XYZ file of C-alpha atoms in Angstrom:
482
model
C 21.783 -6.397 11.546
C 18.786 -7.634 9.533
C 17.479 -5.425 6.372
C 15.480 -2.453 7.112
C 12.066 -3.217 5.509
C 9.100 -1.607 6.732
C 6.263 -4.305 7.131
C 2.751 -2.864 8.002
C 0.821 -4.418 10.659
C -1.390 -7.382 9.461
C -4.646 -6.687 8.194
C -7.542 -8.529 6.607
C -7.155 -9.234 2.804
C -9.176 -7.065 0.540
C -12.358 -7.889 -1.389
C -13.562 -11.222 -0.679
C -16.304 -12.759 -2.856
C -16.419 -9.417 -4.802
C -18.886 -8.288 -7.117
C -18.160 -5.725 -10.062
C -18.247 -2.713 -7.377
C -16.772 -3.256 -4.005
C -16.006 -1.249 -1.090
C -13.576 -3.079 1.336
C -13.510 -0.317 4.058
C -14.820 -2.543 6.463
C -11.896 -4.801 6.181
C -9.233 -2.668 5.052
C -7.381 0.076 6.963
C -5.360 2.731 5.296
C -1.694 3.356 6.394
C -1.866 6.558 8.400
C 1.128 8.852 9.071
C 1.810 12.449 10.335
C 3.309 14.938 7.848
C 6.354 16.269 10.043
C 7.955 19.382 8.590
C 10.649 17.356 6.641
C 8.421 14.965 5.061
C 5.846 17.924 4.186
C 8.751 19.641 2.408
C 9.606 16.325 0.533
C 5.897 15.694 -0.247
C 5.503 19.312 -1.612
C 8.628 18.645 -4.052
C 7.082 15.421 -5.013
C 3.953 16.886 -5.710
C 5.374 19.759 -7.990
C 7.351 16.789 -9.896
C 4.026 14.901 -10.016
C 2.237 18.013 -11.428
C 4.615 18.300 -14.452
C 4.441 14.717 -15.260
C 0.531 14.724 -14.999
C 0.042 17.719 -17.257
C 2.166 16.040 -19.975
C 0.461 12.533 -19.571
C -2.975 14.227 -19.558
C -1.980 15.945 -22.834
C -0.448 12.829 -24.456
C -3.532 10.630 -23.616
C -6.164 13.211 -24.317
C -7.671 12.850 -20.751
C -9.646 15.437 -19.224
C -7.382 18.178 -17.697
C -6.794 17.982 -13.883
C -8.215 21.456 -13.138
C -11.633 20.196 -14.066
C -11.349 16.479 -13.237
C -9.924 17.147 -9.663
C -13.503 18.582 -8.917
C -15.055 15.477 -9.986
C -12.606 13.214 -8.029
C -13.455 15.541 -4.859
C -17.121 15.077 -5.191
C -16.727 11.369 -5.715
C -14.192 11.217 -2.534
C -16.875 13.234 -0.434
C -19.609 10.495 -1.267
C -17.229 7.294 -1.266
C -15.720 8.054 2.144
C -18.586 9.788 3.565
C -16.627 12.762 4.764
C -16.964 16.643 4.610
C -15.460 18.199 1.730
C -13.253 20.321 3.919
C -11.657 17.219 4.968
C -10.595 16.168 1.268
C -7.674 17.205 -0.770
C -7.005 15.953 -4.299
C -3.714 16.436 -5.971
C -1.929 15.283 -9.177
C 0.498 12.285 -9.248
C 2.905 10.850 -11.552
C 1.093 8.115 -13.552
C 2.325 5.274 -15.889
C 1.829 4.226 -19.439
C -1.336 2.113 -18.329
C -2.903 4.135 -15.566
C -3.991 7.708 -14.618
C -3.192 8.326 -11.154
C -4.707 10.806 -8.608
C -4.013 11.340 -4.880
C -6.507 11.585 -2.278
C -5.789 12.588 1.155
C -8.253 12.753 3.931
C -8.109 14.369 7.367
C -8.614 11.471 9.987
C -11.704 11.882 12.035
C -11.335 13.527 15.384
C -11.830 11.431 18.589
C -15.237 11.438 19.838
C -16.029 13.257 23.023
C -15.701 11.396 26.227
C -15.765 11.765 30.058
C -11.950 11.454 29.789
C -11.495 14.308 27.253
C -14.110 16.671 29.144
C -12.048 16.204 32.450
C -8.693 16.793 30.477
C -10.226 20.021 29.129
C -11.457 21.016 32.574
C -8.263 20.776 34.437
C -6.018 22.018 31.532
C -4.412 18.664 30.536
C -5.022 19.290 26.806
C -2.587 22.045 26.294
C -0.896 20.429 23.290
C -2.312 20.277 19.893
C -1.533 17.154 17.952
C -0.713 17.371 14.364
C -3.271 16.537 11.863
C -3.148 13.024 10.854
C -4.176 11.913 7.189
C -5.540 8.943 5.325
C -3.622 8.902 1.821
C -4.983 7.085 -0.953
C -4.660 6.812 -4.953
C -7.238 6.064 -7.438
C -5.771 4.194 -10.640
C -7.742 4.857 -13.769
C -6.746 2.815 -17.017
C -5.562 5.130 -19.644
C -6.537 3.293 -22.687
C -9.357 4.458 -24.859
C -11.989 2.045 -25.754
C -15.498 1.552 -27.667
C -17.956 -1.078 -27.579
C -18.824 -3.828 -24.998
C -15.765 -6.289 -25.732
C -13.269 -3.545 -24.941
C -14.851 -2.616 -21.945
C -15.014 -6.101 -20.681
C -11.280 -6.477 -21.612
C -10.400 -3.468 -19.417
C -12.410 -4.888 -16.688
C -10.612 -8.455 -17.072
C -7.448 -6.684 -16.966
C -8.177 -4.728 -13.988
C -9.927 -7.825 -12.276
C -6.342 -9.650 -12.721
C -4.405 -6.647 -11.293
C -6.638 -6.967 -8.179
C -6.202 -10.559 -7.930
C -2.507 -10.304 -7.999
C -2.424 -7.609 -5.255
C -4.774 -9.674 -2.950
C -2.833 -12.724 -3.623
C 0.610 -11.037 -2.927
C -0.578 -8.846 0.040
C -1.717 -11.830 1.988
C 1.314 -13.938 1.385
C 4.442 -11.831 0.701
C 5.930 -10.244 3.901
C 6.630 -6.898 2.291
C 4.940 -3.530 2.051
C 2.367 -3.876 -0.527
C -0.319 -1.454 -1.662
C -3.638 -2.509 -0.300
C -7.011 -2.160 -2.361
C -9.577 -0.123 -0.328
C -12.238 -0.273 -3.026
C -12.977 -0.838 -6.762
C -15.375 -0.663 -9.564
C -15.162 -2.735 -12.539
C -17.855 -1.294 -14.431
C -18.113 2.197 -16.335
C -21.177 3.416 -14.185
C -19.005 5.670 -12.268
C -17.341 9.438 -12.142
C -14.435 7.926 -14.025
C -16.589 6.186 -16.855
C -14.107 3.302 -16.710
C -13.120 0.665 -14.136
C -10.876 2.184 -11.125
C -9.460 1.105 -8.006
C -8.571 2.738 -4.974
C -5.371 1.976 -3.045
C -3.755 2.918 0.116
C -0.771 5.261 -0.570
C 2.287 3.887 1.010
C 4.744 6.205 2.702
C 8.100 7.083 1.288
C 9.717 8.525 -1.864
C 10.338 6.730 -5.208
C 13.924 5.318 -4.675
C 15.165 6.020 -8.232
C 13.339 9.123 -9.067
C 13.438 10.925 -5.975
C 15.966 9.518 -3.132
C 18.990 7.633 -4.590
C 21.151 10.622 -5.587
C 20.420 12.203 -1.977
C 21.742 9.349 -0.070
C 25.073 9.006 1.441
C 27.299 5.910 0.914
C 26.341 4.203 4.123
C 22.572 4.802 3.319
C 23.031 3.320 -0.198
C 24.552 0.370 1.371
C 21.840 -0.271 3.630
C 19.607 0.048 0.539
C 21.637 -2.469 -1.393
C 21.240 -4.862 1.376
C 17.674 -4.425 1.632
C 17.223 -4.723 -2.058
C 19.062 -8.113 -2.049
C 16.567 -9.437 0.525
C 13.663 -8.709 -1.667
C 13.709 -11.329 -4.268
C 13.877 -14.247 -1.600
C 10.989 -12.883 0.255
C 9.042 -12.671 -2.937
C 10.167 -16.129 -4.063
C 8.997 -17.591 -0.667
C 5.603 -18.097 -2.390
C 5.353 -21.074 -4.536
C 2.707 -22.695 -6.985
C 2.201 -23.851 -10.549
C 3.872 -21.770 -13.294
C 1.659 -19.410 -15.008
C -0.477 -16.210 -14.739
C -2.105 -15.477 -11.306
C -5.808 -16.083 -12.027
C -8.789 -13.475 -11.499
C -10.422 -16.346 -9.723
C -8.399 -15.538 -6.645
C -10.400 -12.274 -6.179
C -13.474 -14.384 -5.042
C -11.435 -17.051 -2.931
C -10.209 -17.024 0.593
C -6.694 -15.816 0.984
C -6.064 -19.003 3.080
C -6.826 -21.145 -0.159
C -4.163 -22.296 -2.547
C -3.385 -19.810 -5.324
C -5.286 -20.234 -8.535
C -3.045 -19.969 -11.475
C -3.867 -20.019 -15.200
C -1.704 -21.131 -17.913
C -0.013 -18.404 -19.929
C -2.460 -17.259 -22.550
C -2.202 -18.094 -26.351
C -4.422 -17.091 -29.213
C -7.712 -18.942 -29.679
C -7.577 -21.960 -32.021
C -9.421 -25.362 -32.953
C -12.025 -24.408 -30.077
C -8.954 -24.467 -27.534
C -9.544 -21.820 -24.684
C -6.784 -19.130 -24.693
C -5.806 -20.378 -21.008
C -6.901 -23.089 -18.626
C -5.981 -23.975 -14.790
C -2.334 -24.821 -14.500
C -1.401 -27.826 -12.836
C 1.650 -28.453 -10.722
C 4.358 -29.357 -12.790
C 8.232 -29.531 -12.514
C 9.751 -26.587 -14.138
C 11.249 -28.843 -16.981
C 7.834 -29.989 -17.627
C 6.353 -26.531 -17.881
C 9.064 -25.303 -20.358
C 8.362 -28.210 -22.518
C 4.747 -27.902 -22.350
C 5.088 -24.299 -23.516
C 7.173 -25.400 -26.632
C 4.376 -27.652 -27.576
C 1.432 -25.279 -26.705
C 2.992 -22.572 -28.974
C 3.946 -25.330 -31.544
C 0.423 -26.545 -31.652
C -1.078 -23.026 -31.757
C 1.169 -22.131 -34.575
C 0.396 -24.999 -36.770
C -3.606 -24.359 -36.209
C -3.319 -20.480 -37.118
C -0.101 -19.768 -39.223
C 3.081 -20.734 -40.223
C 4.831 -22.861 -37.452
C 8.528 -22.121 -36.847
C 9.175 -25.696 -35.816
C 13.077 -24.898 -35.229
C 12.309 -22.189 -32.587
C 10.317 -24.675 -30.361
C 12.840 -27.581 -31.253
C 15.781 -25.199 -30.124
C 13.919 -23.940 -26.749
C 13.059 -27.656 -25.987
C 16.772 -28.430 -26.432
C 17.940 -25.581 -24.394
C 15.319 -26.350 -21.508
C 16.704 -30.045 -21.439
C 20.347 -28.530 -21.184
C 19.081 -26.396 -18.469
C 17.774 -29.234 -16.434
C 20.958 -31.329 -16.897
C 22.910 -28.466 -15.711
C 20.904 -27.889 -12.470
C 18.940 -24.850 -13.451
C 15.715 -26.237 -13.095
C 15.953 -28.171 -9.917
C 13.925 -25.859 -7.545
C 10.169 -25.219 -7.407
C 8.019 -22.727 -9.486
C 7.828 -19.294 -7.416
C 6.386 -15.906 -7.302
C 8.135 -13.459 -9.494
C 7.592 -9.720 -9.406
C 8.531 -9.123 -13.097
C 9.904 -5.631 -12.621
C 11.711 -5.166 -9.464
C 13.598 -2.076 -10.170
C 14.286 1.227 -8.158
C 11.699 2.962 -9.519
C 8.921 0.523 -8.194
C 10.429 0.933 -4.713
C 9.424 3.502 -2.126
C 11.861 4.400 0.736
C 12.395 6.475 3.820
C 15.631 7.845 5.402
C 15.705 6.866 9.097
C 19.220 8.356 10.032
C 22.621 8.704 8.604
C 23.231 5.126 8.133
C 19.621 3.317 7.762
C 16.981 3.563 4.902
C 13.470 1.813 5.169
C 12.088 0.075 2.064
C 8.332 1.124 2.709
C 6.777 -0.082 -0.564
C 7.154 -2.553 -3.302
C 4.963 -1.258 -6.253
C 3.612 -2.345 -9.434
C 2.753 -5.894 -9.411
C 1.012 -5.888 -12.800
C 3.691 -8.288 -14.290
C 3.837 -10.918 -11.454
C 3.765 -14.449 -12.203
C 4.716 -17.807 -11.229
C 7.646 -19.264 -12.789
C 10.802 -21.385 -12.484
C 13.307 -20.069 -9.822
C 15.648 -18.602 -12.471
C 13.245 -15.794 -13.178
C 13.123 -14.918 -9.512
C 16.853 -14.145 -8.983
C 17.900 -11.641 -11.320
C 20.812 -9.462 -10.165
C 20.154 -5.849 -9.176
C 22.881 -4.619 -11.216
C 21.666 -1.148 -11.360
C 23.373 -0.958 -7.895
C 26.852 -1.098 -9.571
C 26.220 0.081 -13.082
C 27.885 3.215 -14.261
C 25.973 6.569 -13.788
C 26.475 7.407 -17.543
C 25.470 4.056 -18.930
C 23.518 4.383 -21.920
C 19.749 3.849 -21.491
C 19.718 1.244 -24.204
C 21.690 -0.914 -21.923
C 20.057 -0.476 -18.648
C 18.194 -3.678 -19.033
C 21.035 -5.632 -20.435
C 21.690 -8.485 -17.869
C 25.373 -8.658 -19.126
C 26.049 -5.704 -16.925
C 25.404 -7.965 -14.026
C 29.058 -9.356 -14.629
C 30.338 -5.872 -15.292
C 33.218 -5.202 -12.768
C 32.607 -1.627 -11.601
C 35.635 0.988 -11.925
C 34.170 3.688 -9.568
C 34.558 2.923 -5.854
C 30.816 3.211 -5.106
C 30.002 0.797 -7.485
C 32.635 -1.878 -6.273
C 31.239 -1.238 -2.572
C 27.761 -1.930 -3.692
C 28.190 -4.935 -5.697
C 30.487 -6.361 -2.775
C 27.199 -5.810 -0.517
C 25.200 -7.686 -2.704
C 27.752 -10.638 -3.006
C 27.903 -10.832 0.933
C 24.241 -10.777 1.415
C 22.991 -12.893 -1.496
C 22.472 -16.667 -1.034
C 24.571 -19.030 -3.144
C 21.368 -19.900 -4.973
C 20.791 -16.164 -5.843
C 24.218 -15.509 -7.008
C 24.121 -18.794 -9.086
C 20.897 -17.599 -11.036
C 22.180 -13.957 -11.051
C 25.493 -14.372 -12.727
C 25.422 -17.712 -14.735
C 25.073 -16.953 -18.542
C 22.668 -19.836 -18.799
C 20.396 -18.444 -16.392
C 20.410 -15.183 -18.242
C 19.574 -16.925 -21.537
C 16.947 -18.981 -19.637
C 15.166 -15.581 -18.628
C 15.160 -14.401 -22.151
C 13.694 -17.789 -23.512
C 11.106 -17.651 -21.008
C 9.776 -14.300 -22.153
C 9.223 -15.615 -25.533
C 7.583 -19.035 -24.014
C 5.223 -16.777 -22.171
C 4.092 -14.561 -25.003
C 5.195 -16.166 -28.057
C 6.752 -14.325 -30.937
C 4.167 -12.227 -32.324
C 6.373 -9.531 -34.097
C 9.846 -9.401 -35.717
C 11.529 -8.405 -32.358
C 10.378 -11.530 -30.727
C 11.477 -13.913 -33.615
C 14.785 -12.346 -33.656
C 15.391 -12.516 -30.048
C 14.086 -16.246 -30.197
C 16.925 -16.801 -32.740
C 19.443 -14.903 -30.800
C 18.810 -16.919 -27.655
C 19.523 -20.177 -29.595
C 22.494 -18.775 -31.446
C 24.010 -17.581 -27.930
C 23.174 -20.740 -26.179
C 25.085 -22.658 -28.938
C 28.108 -20.244 -28.799
C 28.030 -20.952 -25.037
C 27.551 -24.708 -25.295
C 28.197 -26.059 -28.813
C 28.358 -29.628 -27.374
C 24.521 -29.430 -26.972
C 24.018 -29.628 -30.556
C 21.542 -26.738 -30.903
C 23.245 -25.082 -33.624
C 21.700 -27.317 -36.430
C 18.328 -26.157 -35.361
C 19.064 -22.518 -35.936
C 21.019 -23.170 -39.157
C 18.198 -25.037 -40.460
C 15.822 -21.848 -39.785
C 18.392 -19.718 -41.743
C 18.784 -22.000 -44.430
C 14.954 -22.284 -45.116
C 14.722 -18.628 -45.073
C 17.303 -18.313 -47.636
C 15.791 -20.986 -49.787
C 12.372 -19.258 -49.666
C 13.889 -15.906 -50.555
C 15.668 -17.715 -53.523
C 12.636 -19.085 -54.630
C 10.708 -15.785 -54.402
C 13.214 -14.001 -56.622
């Protein structure tokens, strides 16, 4: 039986040839659903949780309280959707670190009078009253405070990239992804900053709301569904890099525009440029050289780091970890970014894959990270939740054993190769540094750790001398300073 993943009916992609303020209602439709009694109770419980979280977030980020802000949103929704205020309800939702989120629910318009309707009324055929249907949306508003034109532009560019990612993903990935209904990249609006309106997908948050309510058969169904997600996302190929904002104004049928990962500006070099199709090994080596050149031009260059990463990249190529194409990677494919609905005592649907802000095109080893949260211990320290070494953890409890076995039985050989190999785990940690550089102490120490751990794993590759050189130079510098 195939995994239970709800795929919405195909719809046109959003925001073609988009200016700064766009209403895509003509080419986008919301996902409609009927609130039955069970879903209504679940939604009420979810809304109460959202209320608590939203109040805390509002205080933390010094936003306008929801009690007054909701009236502005209601007025905005009335004008934006051209509906009667009585048809619109506004409610708090749990936002994230980067965005304030507000829910908008609009009662669907009644069907127009017709001869058929009139005859049915006359002959008593319309005895049953159908449940009210709703169109549900969310409005996402950046939390960050700003001042000056450059900060406004930065905020608009960030949202433009998020919009481009959603457009690119929704038109290519066969999964339920939020659709953008409309957006505004300016500050001339009720929010006084850029915003986007998305369709609200049905379902409940898998981690925060649903997981602990599932029985064992339902959890096995979820494990099977989750295992299928990575390959579905990785079916999209392209040059390695960031999904470009240029995609927002291009037809969805055209090739994906990808930019190289950004570096600080130096020597009149652009921070990024259109990425060219390259083999994974060439991309990794190019990133090493880009950061080397940037550091030489702007600050002290840690040659040993980039030499070490280049050596590891060649070793990965030799061992078969770079033989595939560069593919789409979600970047945070965790249960808190999944929505799901219970179908029956054995089946669960994945109804939404959320938060694509970190999505990039990258070598395949980045796409096939094990969903080890499925079999990690319930009492695991939060500091270890992201530790990939847990992928090779052999569960003690029966539930963990069963769920890991579901993954092993349903994952492809390629998936398991990348999921469990320590080389692939180190490659993922290295790629993170190659993407952003090492702007702080943590990144620098992480880069050295990757090189050290690779040497411990494969001393025959001769990477040790690179790291020891870094340490010895640091010691010499310290001695001279003393």
